[in-house]
Structures are given as structure tokens and as C-alpha cells.
Coordinates of C-alpha atoms in Angstrom, one line a residue:
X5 CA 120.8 54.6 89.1
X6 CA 117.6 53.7 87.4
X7 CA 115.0 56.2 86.4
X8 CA 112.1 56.2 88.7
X9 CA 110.1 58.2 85.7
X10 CA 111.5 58.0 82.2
X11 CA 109.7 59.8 79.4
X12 CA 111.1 59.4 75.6
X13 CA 109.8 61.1 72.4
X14 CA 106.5 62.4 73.7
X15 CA 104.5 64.7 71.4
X16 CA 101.2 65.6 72.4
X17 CA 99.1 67.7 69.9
X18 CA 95.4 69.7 71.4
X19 CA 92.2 70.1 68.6
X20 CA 91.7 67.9 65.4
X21 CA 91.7 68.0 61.9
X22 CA 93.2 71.4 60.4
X23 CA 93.0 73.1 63.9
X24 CA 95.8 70.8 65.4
X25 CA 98.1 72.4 67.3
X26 CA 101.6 70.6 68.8
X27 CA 101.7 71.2 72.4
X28 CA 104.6 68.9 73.0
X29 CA 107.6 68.6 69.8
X30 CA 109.4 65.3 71.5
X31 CA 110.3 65.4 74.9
X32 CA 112.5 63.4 77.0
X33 CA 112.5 63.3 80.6
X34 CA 114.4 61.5 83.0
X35 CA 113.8 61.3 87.3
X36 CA 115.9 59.5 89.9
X37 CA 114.4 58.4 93.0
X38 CA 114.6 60.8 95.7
X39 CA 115.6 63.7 92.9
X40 CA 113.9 67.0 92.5
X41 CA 113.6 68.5 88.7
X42 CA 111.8 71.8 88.1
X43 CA 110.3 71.8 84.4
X44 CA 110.3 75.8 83.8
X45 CA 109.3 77.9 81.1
X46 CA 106.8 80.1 80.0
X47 CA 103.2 79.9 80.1
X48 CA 102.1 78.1 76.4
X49 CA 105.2 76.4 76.5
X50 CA 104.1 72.9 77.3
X51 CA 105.4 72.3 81.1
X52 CA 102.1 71.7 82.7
X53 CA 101.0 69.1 79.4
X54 CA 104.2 67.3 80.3
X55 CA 103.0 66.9 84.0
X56 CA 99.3 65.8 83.1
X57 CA 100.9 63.6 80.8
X58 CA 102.2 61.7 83.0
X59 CA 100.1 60.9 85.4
X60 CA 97.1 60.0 82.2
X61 CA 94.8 63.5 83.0
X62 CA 95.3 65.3 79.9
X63 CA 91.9 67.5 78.9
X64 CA 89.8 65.6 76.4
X65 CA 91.1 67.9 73.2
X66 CA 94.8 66.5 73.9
X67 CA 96.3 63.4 72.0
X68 CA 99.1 61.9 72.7
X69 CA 100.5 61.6 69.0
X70 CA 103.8 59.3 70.2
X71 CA 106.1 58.4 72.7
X72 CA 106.1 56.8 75.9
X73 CA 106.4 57.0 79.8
X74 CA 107.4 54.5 82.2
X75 CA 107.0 54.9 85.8
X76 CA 108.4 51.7 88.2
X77 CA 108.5 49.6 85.0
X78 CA 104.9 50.6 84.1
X79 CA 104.2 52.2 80.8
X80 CA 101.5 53.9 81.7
X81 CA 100.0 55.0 78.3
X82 CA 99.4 51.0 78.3
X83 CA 97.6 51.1 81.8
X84 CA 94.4 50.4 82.1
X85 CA 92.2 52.7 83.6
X86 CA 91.5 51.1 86.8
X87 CA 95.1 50.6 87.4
X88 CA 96.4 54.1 86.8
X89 CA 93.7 54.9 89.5
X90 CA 95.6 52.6 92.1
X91 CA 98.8 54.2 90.7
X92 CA 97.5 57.7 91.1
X93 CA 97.4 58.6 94.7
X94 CA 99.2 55.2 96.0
X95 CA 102.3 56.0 93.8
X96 CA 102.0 59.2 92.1
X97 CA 101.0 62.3 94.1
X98 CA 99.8 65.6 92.2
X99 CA 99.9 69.2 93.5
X100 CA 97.3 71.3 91.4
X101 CA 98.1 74.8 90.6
X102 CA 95.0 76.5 91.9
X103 CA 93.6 75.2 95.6
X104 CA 90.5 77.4 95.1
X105 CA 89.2 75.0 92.5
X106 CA 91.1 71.7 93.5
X107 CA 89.2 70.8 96.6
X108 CA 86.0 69.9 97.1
X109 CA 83.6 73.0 98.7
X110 CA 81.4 70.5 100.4
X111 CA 83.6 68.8 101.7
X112 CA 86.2 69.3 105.3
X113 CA 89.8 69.0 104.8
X114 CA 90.0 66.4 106.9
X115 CA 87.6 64.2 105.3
X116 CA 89.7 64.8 101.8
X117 CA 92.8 63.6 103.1
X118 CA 91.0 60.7 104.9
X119 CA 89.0 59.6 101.3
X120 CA 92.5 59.6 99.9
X121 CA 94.0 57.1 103.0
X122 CA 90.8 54.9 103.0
X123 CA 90.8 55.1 99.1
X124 CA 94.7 53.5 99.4
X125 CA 95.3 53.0 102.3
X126 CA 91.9 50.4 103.4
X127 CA 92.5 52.4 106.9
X128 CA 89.3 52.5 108.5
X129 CA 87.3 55.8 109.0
X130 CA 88.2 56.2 112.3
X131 CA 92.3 55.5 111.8
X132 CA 91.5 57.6 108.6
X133 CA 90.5 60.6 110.1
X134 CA 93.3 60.2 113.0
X135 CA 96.0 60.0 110.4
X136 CA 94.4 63.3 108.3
X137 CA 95.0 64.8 111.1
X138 CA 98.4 63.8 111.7
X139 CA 98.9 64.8 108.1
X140 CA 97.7 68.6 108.4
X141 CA 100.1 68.7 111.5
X142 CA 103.0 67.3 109.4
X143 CA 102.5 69.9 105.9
X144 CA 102.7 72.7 109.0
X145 CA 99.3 73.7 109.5
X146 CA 98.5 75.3 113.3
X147 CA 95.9 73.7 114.9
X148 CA 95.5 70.6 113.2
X149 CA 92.4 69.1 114.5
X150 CA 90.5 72.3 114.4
X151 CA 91.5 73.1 110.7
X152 CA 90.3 69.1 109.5
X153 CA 86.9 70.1 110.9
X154 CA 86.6 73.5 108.7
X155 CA 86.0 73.7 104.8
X156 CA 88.2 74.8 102.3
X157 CA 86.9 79.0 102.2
X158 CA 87.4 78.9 105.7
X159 CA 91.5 78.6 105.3
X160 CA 93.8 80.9 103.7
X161 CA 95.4 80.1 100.4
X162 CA 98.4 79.3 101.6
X163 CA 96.6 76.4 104.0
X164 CA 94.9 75.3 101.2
X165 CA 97.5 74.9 99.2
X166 CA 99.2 72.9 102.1
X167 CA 96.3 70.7 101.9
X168 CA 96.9 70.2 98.5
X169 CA 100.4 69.0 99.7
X170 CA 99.2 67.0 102.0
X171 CA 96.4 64.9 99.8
X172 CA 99.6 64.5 97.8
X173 CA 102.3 62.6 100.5
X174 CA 99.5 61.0 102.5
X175 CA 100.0 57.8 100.8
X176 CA 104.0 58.2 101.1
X177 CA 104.3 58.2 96.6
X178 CA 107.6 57.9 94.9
X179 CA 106.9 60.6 92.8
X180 CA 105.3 64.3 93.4
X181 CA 104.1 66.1 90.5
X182 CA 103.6 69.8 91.9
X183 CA 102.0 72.4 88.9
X184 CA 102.8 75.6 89.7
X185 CA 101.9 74.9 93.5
X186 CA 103.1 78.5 95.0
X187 CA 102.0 80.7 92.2
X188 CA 99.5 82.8 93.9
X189 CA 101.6 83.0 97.0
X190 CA 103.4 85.3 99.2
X191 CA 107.1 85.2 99.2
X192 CA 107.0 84.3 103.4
X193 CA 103.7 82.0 102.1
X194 CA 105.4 80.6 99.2
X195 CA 109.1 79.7 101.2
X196 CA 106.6 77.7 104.0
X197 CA 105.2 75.9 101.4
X198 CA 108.3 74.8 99.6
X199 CA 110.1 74.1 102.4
X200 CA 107.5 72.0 103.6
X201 CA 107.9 69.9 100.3
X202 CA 110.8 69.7 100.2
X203 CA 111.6 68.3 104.0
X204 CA 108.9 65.7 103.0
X205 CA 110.7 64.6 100.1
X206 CA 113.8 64.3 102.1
X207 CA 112.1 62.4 104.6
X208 CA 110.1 60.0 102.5
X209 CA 113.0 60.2 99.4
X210 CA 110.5 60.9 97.2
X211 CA 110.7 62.6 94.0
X212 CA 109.1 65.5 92.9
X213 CA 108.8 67.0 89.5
X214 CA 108.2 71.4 90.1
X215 CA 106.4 72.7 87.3
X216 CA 107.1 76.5 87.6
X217 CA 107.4 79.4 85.7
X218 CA 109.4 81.5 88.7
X219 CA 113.1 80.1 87.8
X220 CA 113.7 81.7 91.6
X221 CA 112.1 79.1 93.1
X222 CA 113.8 76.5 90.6
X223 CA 117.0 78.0 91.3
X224 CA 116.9 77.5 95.7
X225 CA 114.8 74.0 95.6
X226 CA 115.8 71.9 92.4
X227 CA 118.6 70.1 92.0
X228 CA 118.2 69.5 88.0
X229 CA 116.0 72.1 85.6
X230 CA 114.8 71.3 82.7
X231 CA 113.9 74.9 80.2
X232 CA 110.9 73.9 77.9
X233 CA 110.0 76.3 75.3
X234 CA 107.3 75.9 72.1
X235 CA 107.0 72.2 73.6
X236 CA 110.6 71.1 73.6
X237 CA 113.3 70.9 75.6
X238 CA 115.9 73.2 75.3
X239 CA 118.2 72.9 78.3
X240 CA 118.5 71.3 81.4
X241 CA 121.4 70.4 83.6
X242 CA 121.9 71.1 87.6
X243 CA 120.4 74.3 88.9
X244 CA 123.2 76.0 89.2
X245 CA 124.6 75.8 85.6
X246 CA 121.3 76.5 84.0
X247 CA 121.0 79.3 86.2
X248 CA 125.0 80.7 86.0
X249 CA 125.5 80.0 82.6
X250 CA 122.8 79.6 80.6
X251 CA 123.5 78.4 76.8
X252 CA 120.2 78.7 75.0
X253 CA 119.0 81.7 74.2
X254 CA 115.7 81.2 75.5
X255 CA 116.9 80.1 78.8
X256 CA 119.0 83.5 78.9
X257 CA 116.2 85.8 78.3
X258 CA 114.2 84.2 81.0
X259 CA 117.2 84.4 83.6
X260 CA 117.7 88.2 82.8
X261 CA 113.8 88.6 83.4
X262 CA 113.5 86.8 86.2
X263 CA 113.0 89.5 89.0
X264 CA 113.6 87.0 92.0
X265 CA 116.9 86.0 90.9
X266 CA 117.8 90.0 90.6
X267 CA 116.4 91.0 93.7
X268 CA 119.5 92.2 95.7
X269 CA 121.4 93.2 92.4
X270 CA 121.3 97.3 92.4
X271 CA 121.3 97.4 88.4
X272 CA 117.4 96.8 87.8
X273 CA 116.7 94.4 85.0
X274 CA 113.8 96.7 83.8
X275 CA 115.3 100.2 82.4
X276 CA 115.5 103.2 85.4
X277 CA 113.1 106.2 84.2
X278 CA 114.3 110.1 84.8
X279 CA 112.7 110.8 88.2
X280 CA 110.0 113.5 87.6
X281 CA 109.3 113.5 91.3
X282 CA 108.1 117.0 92.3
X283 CA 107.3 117.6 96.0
X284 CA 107.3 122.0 94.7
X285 CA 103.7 122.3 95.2
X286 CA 103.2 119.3 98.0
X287 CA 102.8 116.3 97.4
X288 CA 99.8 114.8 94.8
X289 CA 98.8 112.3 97.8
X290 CA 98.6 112.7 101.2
X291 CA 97.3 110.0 103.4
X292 CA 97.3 110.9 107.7
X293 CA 95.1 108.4 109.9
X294 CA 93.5 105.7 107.7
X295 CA 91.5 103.1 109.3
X296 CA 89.5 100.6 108.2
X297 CA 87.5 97.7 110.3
X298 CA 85.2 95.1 108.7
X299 CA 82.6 93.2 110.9
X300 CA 81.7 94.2 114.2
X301 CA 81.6 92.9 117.6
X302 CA 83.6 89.7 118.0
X303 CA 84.3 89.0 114.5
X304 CA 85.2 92.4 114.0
X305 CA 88.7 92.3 112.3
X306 CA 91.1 95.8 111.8
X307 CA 92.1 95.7 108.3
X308 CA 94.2 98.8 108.2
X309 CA 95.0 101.4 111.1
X310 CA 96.2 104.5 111.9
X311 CA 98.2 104.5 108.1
X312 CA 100.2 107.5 106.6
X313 CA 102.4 108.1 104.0
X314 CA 102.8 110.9 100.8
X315 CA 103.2 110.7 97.3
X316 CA 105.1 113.3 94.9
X317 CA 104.1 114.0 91.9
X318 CA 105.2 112.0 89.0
X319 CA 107.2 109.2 91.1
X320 CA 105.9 105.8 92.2
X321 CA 105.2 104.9 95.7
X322 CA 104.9 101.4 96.6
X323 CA 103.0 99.0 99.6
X324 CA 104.7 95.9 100.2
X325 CA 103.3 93.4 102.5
X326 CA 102.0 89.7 102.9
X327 CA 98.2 88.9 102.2
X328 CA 95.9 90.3 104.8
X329 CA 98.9 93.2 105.6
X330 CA 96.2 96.2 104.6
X331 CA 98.0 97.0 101.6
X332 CA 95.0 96.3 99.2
X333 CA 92.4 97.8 101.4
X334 CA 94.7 101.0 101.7
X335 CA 94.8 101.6 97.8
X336 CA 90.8 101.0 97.5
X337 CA 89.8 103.6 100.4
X338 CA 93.1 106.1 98.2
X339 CA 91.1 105.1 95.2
X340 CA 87.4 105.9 97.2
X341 CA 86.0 102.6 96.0
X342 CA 85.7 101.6 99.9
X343 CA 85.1 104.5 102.6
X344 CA 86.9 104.9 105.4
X345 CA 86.5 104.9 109.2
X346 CA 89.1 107.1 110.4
X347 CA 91.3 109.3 108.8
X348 CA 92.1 111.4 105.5
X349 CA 92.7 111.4 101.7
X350 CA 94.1 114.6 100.2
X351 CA 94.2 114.7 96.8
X352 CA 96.1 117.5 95.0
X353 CA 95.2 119.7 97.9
X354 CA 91.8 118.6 98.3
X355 CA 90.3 116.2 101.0
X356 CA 88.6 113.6 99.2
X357 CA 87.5 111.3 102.4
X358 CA 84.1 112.0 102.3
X359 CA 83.3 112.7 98.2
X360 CA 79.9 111.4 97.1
X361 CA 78.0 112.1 93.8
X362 CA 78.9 114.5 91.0
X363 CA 81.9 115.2 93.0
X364 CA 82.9 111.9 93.2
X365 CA 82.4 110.7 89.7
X366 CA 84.6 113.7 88.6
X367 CA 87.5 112.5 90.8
X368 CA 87.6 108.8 88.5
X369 CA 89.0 110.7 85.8
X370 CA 92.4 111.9 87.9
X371 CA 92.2 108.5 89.8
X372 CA 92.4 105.4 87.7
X373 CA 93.0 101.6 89.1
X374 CA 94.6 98.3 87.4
X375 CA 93.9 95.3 88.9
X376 CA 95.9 92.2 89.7
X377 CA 94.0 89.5 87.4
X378 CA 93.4 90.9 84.0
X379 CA 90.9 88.3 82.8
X380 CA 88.3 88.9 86.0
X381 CA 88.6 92.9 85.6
X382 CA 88.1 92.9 81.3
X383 CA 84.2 91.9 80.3
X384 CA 84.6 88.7 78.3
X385 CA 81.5 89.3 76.2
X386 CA 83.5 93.5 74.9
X387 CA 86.0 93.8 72.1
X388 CA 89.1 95.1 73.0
X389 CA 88.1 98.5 71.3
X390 CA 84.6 98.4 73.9
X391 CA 86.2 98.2 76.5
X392 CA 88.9 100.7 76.6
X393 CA 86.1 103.0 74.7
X394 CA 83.9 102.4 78.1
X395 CA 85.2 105.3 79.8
X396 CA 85.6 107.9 77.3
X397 CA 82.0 106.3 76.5
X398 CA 80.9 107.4 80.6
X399 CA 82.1 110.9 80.8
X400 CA 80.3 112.0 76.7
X401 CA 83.3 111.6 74.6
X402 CA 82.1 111.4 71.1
X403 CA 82.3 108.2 69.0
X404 CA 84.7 109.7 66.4
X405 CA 87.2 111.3 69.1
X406 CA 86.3 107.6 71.2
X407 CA 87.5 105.6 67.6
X408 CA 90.7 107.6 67.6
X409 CA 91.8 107.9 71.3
X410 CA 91.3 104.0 71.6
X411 CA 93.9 103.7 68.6
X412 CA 96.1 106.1 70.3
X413 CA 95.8 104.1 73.9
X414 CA 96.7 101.0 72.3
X415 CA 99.6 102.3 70.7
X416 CA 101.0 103.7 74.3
X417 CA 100.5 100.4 76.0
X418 CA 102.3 99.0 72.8
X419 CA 99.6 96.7 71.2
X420 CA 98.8 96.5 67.5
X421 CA 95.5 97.6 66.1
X422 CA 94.5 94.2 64.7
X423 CA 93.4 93.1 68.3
X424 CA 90.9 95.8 68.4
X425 CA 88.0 93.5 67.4
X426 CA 89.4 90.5 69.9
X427 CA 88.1 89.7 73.0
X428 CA 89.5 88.8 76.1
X429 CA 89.8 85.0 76.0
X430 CA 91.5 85.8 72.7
X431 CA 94.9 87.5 73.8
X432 CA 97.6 86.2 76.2
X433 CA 97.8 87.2 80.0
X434 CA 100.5 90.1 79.0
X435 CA 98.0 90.8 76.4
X436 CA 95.2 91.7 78.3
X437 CA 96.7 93.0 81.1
X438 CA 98.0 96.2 78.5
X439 CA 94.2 96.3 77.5
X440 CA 93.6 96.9 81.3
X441 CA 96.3 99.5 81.2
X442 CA 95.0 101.7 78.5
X443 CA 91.6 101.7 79.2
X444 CA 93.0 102.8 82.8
X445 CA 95.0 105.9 80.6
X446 CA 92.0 106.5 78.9
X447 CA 90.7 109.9 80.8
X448 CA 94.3 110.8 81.4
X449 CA 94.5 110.2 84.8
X450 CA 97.1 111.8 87.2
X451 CA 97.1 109.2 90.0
X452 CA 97.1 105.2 88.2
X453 CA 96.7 102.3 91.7
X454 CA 98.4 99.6 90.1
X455 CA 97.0 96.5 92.5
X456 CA 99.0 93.8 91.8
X457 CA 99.2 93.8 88.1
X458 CA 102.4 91.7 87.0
X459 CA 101.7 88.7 89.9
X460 CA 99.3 86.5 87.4
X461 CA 102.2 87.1 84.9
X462 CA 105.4 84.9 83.7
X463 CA 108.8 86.6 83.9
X464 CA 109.1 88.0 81.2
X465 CA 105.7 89.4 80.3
X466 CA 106.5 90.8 83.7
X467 CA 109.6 92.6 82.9
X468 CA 107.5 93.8 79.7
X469 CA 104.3 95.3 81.4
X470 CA 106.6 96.7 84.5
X471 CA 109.3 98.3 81.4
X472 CA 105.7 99.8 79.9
X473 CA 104.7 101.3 83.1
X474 CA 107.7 103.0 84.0
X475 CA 108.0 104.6 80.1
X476 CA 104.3 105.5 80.5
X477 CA 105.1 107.1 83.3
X478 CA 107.7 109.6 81.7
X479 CA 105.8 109.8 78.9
X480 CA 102.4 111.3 80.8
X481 CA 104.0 112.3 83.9
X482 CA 102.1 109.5 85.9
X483 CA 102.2 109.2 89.6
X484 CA 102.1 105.4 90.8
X485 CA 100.5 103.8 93.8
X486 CA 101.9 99.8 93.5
X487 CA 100.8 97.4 95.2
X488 CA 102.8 94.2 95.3
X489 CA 103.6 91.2 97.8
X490 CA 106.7 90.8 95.5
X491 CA 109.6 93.0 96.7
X492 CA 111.4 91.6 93.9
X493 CA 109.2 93.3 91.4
X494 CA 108.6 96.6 94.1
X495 CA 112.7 96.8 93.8
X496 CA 112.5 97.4 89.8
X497 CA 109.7 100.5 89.9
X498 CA 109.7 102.1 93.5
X499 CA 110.5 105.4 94.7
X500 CA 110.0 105.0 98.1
X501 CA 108.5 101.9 100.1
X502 CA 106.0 101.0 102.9
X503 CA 106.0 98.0 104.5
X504 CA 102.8 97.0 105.8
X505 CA 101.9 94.4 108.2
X506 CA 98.3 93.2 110.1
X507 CA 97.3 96.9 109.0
X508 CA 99.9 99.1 110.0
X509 CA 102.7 100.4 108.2
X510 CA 105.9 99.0 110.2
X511 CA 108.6 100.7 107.8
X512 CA 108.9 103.0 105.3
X513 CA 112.1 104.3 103.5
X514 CA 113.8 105.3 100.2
X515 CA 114.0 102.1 98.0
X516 CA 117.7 101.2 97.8
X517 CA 117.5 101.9 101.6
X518 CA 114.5 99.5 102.1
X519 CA 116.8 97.2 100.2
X520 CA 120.2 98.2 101.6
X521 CA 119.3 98.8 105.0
X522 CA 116.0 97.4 106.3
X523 CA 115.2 98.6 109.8
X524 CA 112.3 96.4 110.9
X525 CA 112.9 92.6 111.2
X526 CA 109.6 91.9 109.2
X527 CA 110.9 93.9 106.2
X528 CA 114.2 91.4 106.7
X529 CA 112.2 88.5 107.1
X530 CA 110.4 89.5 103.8
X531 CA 113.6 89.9 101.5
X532 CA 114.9 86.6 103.2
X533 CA 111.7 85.0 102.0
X534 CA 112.5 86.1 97.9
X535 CA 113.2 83.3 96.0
X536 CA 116.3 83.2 94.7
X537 CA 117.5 85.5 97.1
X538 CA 120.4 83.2 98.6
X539 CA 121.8 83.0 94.8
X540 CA 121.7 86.8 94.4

């Protein structure tokens, strides 16, 4: 069969002069009509620079140094500009990573499908909007008509990223190019998405080219994957030889990481601490009753209710549940950053519900958070040695014991001393999210909230921080409250489980017996939704 999309020998190199660095070592590419290839690999490995290069939107530092791409006979580093716009859109769809910054703020959904239709389509505005609408209805969004009316912040991400998908098949294009489309998603989220992309590419027999980093999701919707690492192509063949026997090395290490693909296998990838789990003198955490409501009157929405759980010492407790389950609001009211409405918070013994001033500020040192996106939580303008000396900094630690802690802190979360003068934007994701850790260590807490902090993360930087936290945690005797969407990465850490959903806590359980035996058909539905899961 003839390639719809054939790429040979592309090299791409980013910045000029002696600052040049090869983003892509000579890659070739092949897609049949109708075929779906995932391009994985870590972040920094070139996958997404292969998608942009293809459809002509590389960032102005990028050069295409050699090589060439044909698409329906087009070689499109040849096209003119005006061209590749018809060819964009009309015949080439692209799914952006991030729907937060991909559609227009000022503009309804509706009305950015329908641009897209008049734009190739010459439909007039009326048949435009009709079809738009048709189009939200077809990428499984409820209400259709309503939701083409609203603006983008008014949907959740998981319609806006449908959106996306939708903007991408409203002209019916041979080719898909979806970058990291479900990265940010829940597992249910994430599995409504695909599916929906992939029954449109069945239907319309296009092709789509899945730029991921999750191999899970690679391994249930791809038929071929291609492993990219350092900006060339080290394996590929069907998804399930890549993923059964992998021959590069590369390709192994990210199959052994990859927690999706592990899920249901009771040998955890990451290495099992000794349980220091100590109920002796109660447990450090005692939660009976918490509510929370935000709003009032009609738009008065019940974020978490009538929640309660405990936590020994020294072992990690985890809440597991889609976006809008509670989970996050529950850690912030355990952490007192939010107040509660109803309810209690007992912290080693003492009831810390209603804490205000001196009081208060004394409890941050035994209660220490982590946050899901290391780069929005770490001050961009601070050196790494700022801002895990910030703390010690608050409560008078002087600058000599300050200049020797922070050494110490970033030997625990296993980071060498040269980054100390960095800043943020200068160290990897994995990087910075061990910066985040150790300034949380920094007052030697005894209770760390870990909010999502391995979901911005690639595989295997996610094995490495998780593999940190639990030898941290045997190191200081640490006692874990993790928040996660991700039951494949709650299965590697956990203690004991809650399942939360719309605000209340529907199941809760040992781990292996969350895993083993799940009682409540949402807690099923969620390990259904892991990706990978049917391969496991």
C-alpha cells in the first residue's frame, strides 16, 4: 500500500551558531491510510518536533537541516505557504497537547469549529454553525447546542480537549496528528477521549499519528509504535512486539517504568519499603466529618462531604478519584490551607480544624505539601539554593546552618550540588519536582500531602521521584497523604486506599484489596479505565 505520510532522513537542529543543538538525528517515518502509529518516548526526545514538522509549525529557533516529507505526493517543505494553509485543516488535522492554551478565550466553541468549516469547507455561517454543532455531538460532548454557545473556561478539560478533537475531523483529513492529547487527563477522561478518536478514525479511515509519552495508551490504541530517543528512532514495529519484547535498551527501560502497563501485576515496578506503619499510639491523622461547599445559593456546588478516613504513622495513605471527586480539596482543608465547613482534623492528638495565628504557623513545620506542577509551585526568579533555604529562612534558621541543611536536602532528594545556583527554567521536570521535595523536607515535617506530584512527569522520571519518596520515607519515618487520579501510580506507594467520587468517599480498603477485590463499581470502572490495563 502506499504511504499516505512518508518522512526520510529528517534532522532538525534548534539555536544557531555554537549553541546548535540536534533535536532530530535522521528520522524516517512511514503512515498507511487508515493506520494509527504512536511516536513514544521521553520528553526531550524529539517526538513532538517530528509532529510539528510535519505539518510546517516548527518554533522559529528550529531548522530543518535535511530531509524530506511527503504527504499525498506533496513535499511539503516545498509548499508554499498559502498552500500548506489549505493543506492544514482540509487534509491535515492537529490535536495540541494543552486545550487551556489552544483555543481562543474570546471566542465560543462553536464559533471555532464553524471558522474551521467556513475556512474549508465555504459552508455558509448558518450551515457552519449547524454542522459545529453536529460536530460537538459526534466527539461525545452532552448537550451539544448548549456547550457551542459557552467559552472555553466554561468546559472541563476533558471537553476542551474534545474540542480540540473535534476542530481536528471537522473537515474529514486523512491524517490526525494528536500531541500528547490526553496528558492531563483522568484515566475514565483520558479512555472517552481516545475512544472517541479512535471510532472517528475508523469511521472516516483516517490516519492518525499519537504522539505520547504514556506507552499504556500506545500499547491499547496503536497498531504500529515507533520509540524515539535523543532524536532518532530506535524501534518500532506492531504494538504488541514493541511492547512484549522489546529489543532496544531504551525501549526496555521505558516498558519496565511504565506504571499503566504494570497496573494489575502484584510485583511493583518501584521497590516495596519496610512498612513502619504504627497505629501504637493512634493514628498521626484522623479525619471524621469533612465538608466543604463553595458558592452559595443556586450555584452553590458540594465539593467534599461527610469524609473520614485515618492515617498511621509512618505509612502512606492515598485518595484516588476523577477530577472534581474532592480528593484535592480534602488534602488542602488536612493541610489547613482552606477551612472547613463541617467536620474535624486531628493531628497527632490535637484538633487542628479551627488553628489560626502563632498556632497555625507552628503546625507548617509538621505539615508540608508538594504540588502536582513543579514549575508553577518553584519562583522562577530563586536559585535552587533560595528556594529550598525559604523555609528554614521563615521560622530564624541561621544562614550558616541554612547553607548546610540545603546541601544536605539536596543530597536526600538525590540532586548534585552544582544545580544549587540554577533556576527553575534551568532543570528538567524530574529535576525540579526533587527541588519541590526538599524544600518540602526542609523543617522535617512528619505529615508530607503529596498532590499529584508524578502526573506532569514521563515514565520514568515517574518511577524515579515515586522510588525517592518511598526511600525518603524510610529514611525520615514520613507519613504520606497522595493524591493521585492515576491508580496505576497509587498501586506502587499506597498503604491503604480511598476512592472518592462527587465528594464522598465511596470505597476504601487495604491496597492489594482495592486492586484485588474492588467493592464499588466506580472503583471497577476506574481500574477498567487504566491504560494498558487489558494487556496487563
Amino acid at each position: 500500500m502506499t504511504a499516505l505520510l512518508s518522512v526520510t532522513g529528517l534532522r532538525v537542529d534548534y539555536g544557531q551558531g555554537r549553541r546548535v543543538t540536534p533535536a532530530l538525528r535522521g528520522v524516517d517515518l512511514e503512515i498507511a491510510p487508515g493506520e494509527i502509529v504512536a511516536v513514544v518516548g521521553e520528553s526531550g526526545s524529539g517526538k513532538s518536533t517530528i509532529a510539528h514538522a510535519i505539518v510546517q509549525l516548527l518554533p522559529a529557533q528550529a531548522r530543518v537541516r535535511e530531509g524530506e516529507i511527503r504527504f499525498e505526493g506533496h513535499d511539503l517543505g516545498r509548499t508554499r505557504p498559502a498552500a500548506l494553509r489549505r493543506i492544514r485543516g482540509a487534509r491535515i488535522g492537529f490535536v495540541p497537547q494543552d486545550p487551556s492554551h489552544s483555543l481562543n478565550p474570546l471566542m465560543r466553541v462553536g464559533e471555532q469549529i464553524a471558522e474551521t468549516l467556513r475556512r474549508h469547507r465555504d459552508l455558509s455561517k448558518k450551515d457552519a454553525a449547524a454542522r459545529a454543532i453536529e460536530i460537538l455531538g459526534e466527539v461525545g460532548i452532552p448537550d451539544p447546542e448548549r456547550r457551542a454557545g459557552q467559552y472555553p473556561h466554561e468546559l472541563s478539560g476533558g471537553l476542551r480537549q474534545r474540542v480540540l478533537i473535534g476542530i481536528a475531523w471537522s473537515c474529514e483529513p486523512a491524517l490526525v496528528i494528536a500531541d500528547e492529547p490526553t496528558s492531563a487527563l483522568d484515566a475514565t477522561v483520558q479512555r472517552h477521549v481516545l475512544d472517541r478518536m479512535q471510532s472517528l478514525a475508523a469511521a472516516h479511515g483516517t490516519a492518525v499519528l499519537l504522539v505520547t509519552h504514556d506507552l499504556a495508551v500506545a500499547a491499547d490504541r496503536a497498531d504500529r509504535i515507533v520509540v524515539v530517543e535523543k532524536g532518532q528512532i530506535v524501534e518500532s514495529g506492531t504494538a504488541a512486539s514493541v511492547l512484549s519484547s522489546p529489543s532496544h535498551p531504551y525501549t526496555q527501560r521505558l516498558v519496565a517504568a511504565a506504571p499503566g502497563l504494570n497496573a494489575r501485576r502484584l510485583s511493583p515496578t518501584v521497590a516495596p519499603r519496610t512498612s513502619q506503619a504504627s497505629d501504637g499510639d493512634g493514628p498521626l491523622l484522623s479525619v471524621v466529618g469533612l465538608a466543604k461547599t463553595y458558592g452559595s445559593g443556586t450555584q452553590a456546588v458540594r465539593a467534599v462531604e461527610a469524609v473520614e478516613f485515618s492515617v498511621p504513622r509512618g505509612s502512606t495513605f492515598s485518595l484516588v478519584g476523577e477530577s472534581g471527586s474532592g480528593k484535592s480539596t480534602t488534602a488542602r482543608m488536612v493541610a489547613r490551607i482552606v477551612s472547613s465547613d463541617a467536620g474535624t482534623v486531628t493531628f497527632d492528638g490535637t484538633d487542628i480544624t479551627d488553628l489560626a495565628g502563632s498556632a497555625l504557623r507552628q503546625l507548617r513545620r509538621r505539615i508540608q505539601v508538594v504540588y502536582q506542577n513543579p514549575f508553577g509551585s518553584l519562583d522562577p526568579r530563586m536559585t535552587v539554593e533560595r528556594i529550598v533555604a525559604e523555609p528554614l529562612q521563615a521560622f530564624g534558621v541561621s544562614r550558616a546552618e541554612r547553607s548546610a541543611a540545603v546541601r544536605g536536602l539536596l543530597a536526600d532528594v538525590r540532586l548534585a550540588p552544582e544545580l544549587l545556583s540554577r533556576r527553575p527554567t534551568e532543570l528538567s521536570g524530574g529535576q525540579r519536582q526533587r527541588v519541590a521535595i526538599a524544600r518540602a523536607l526542609a523543617l522535617r515535617p512528619e505529615l508530607v500531602v503529596l498532590d499529584e506530584p508524578v502526573s506532569a512527569l514521563d515514565v520514568s522520571v515517574q518511577e524515579q521521584v515515586l522510588q525517592l519518596l518511598v526511600d525518603l520515607q524510610a529514611e525520615h519515618g514520613l507519613t504520606y497523604l497522595f493524591i493521585s487520579h492515576d491508580l496505576g501510580v497509587i498501586r506502587q506507594v499506597s498503604d491503604r486506599i480511598a476512592v472518592m467520587k462527587d465528594g464522598r468517599i465511596v470505597e476504601q480498603a487495604d491496597a492489594r484489596q482495592i486492586f484485588t477485590e474492588p467493592a464499588h463499581d466506580y472503583t471497577r470502572e476506574l481500574l477498567g479505565a487504566i491504560p494498558g490495563a487489558a494487556r496487563a
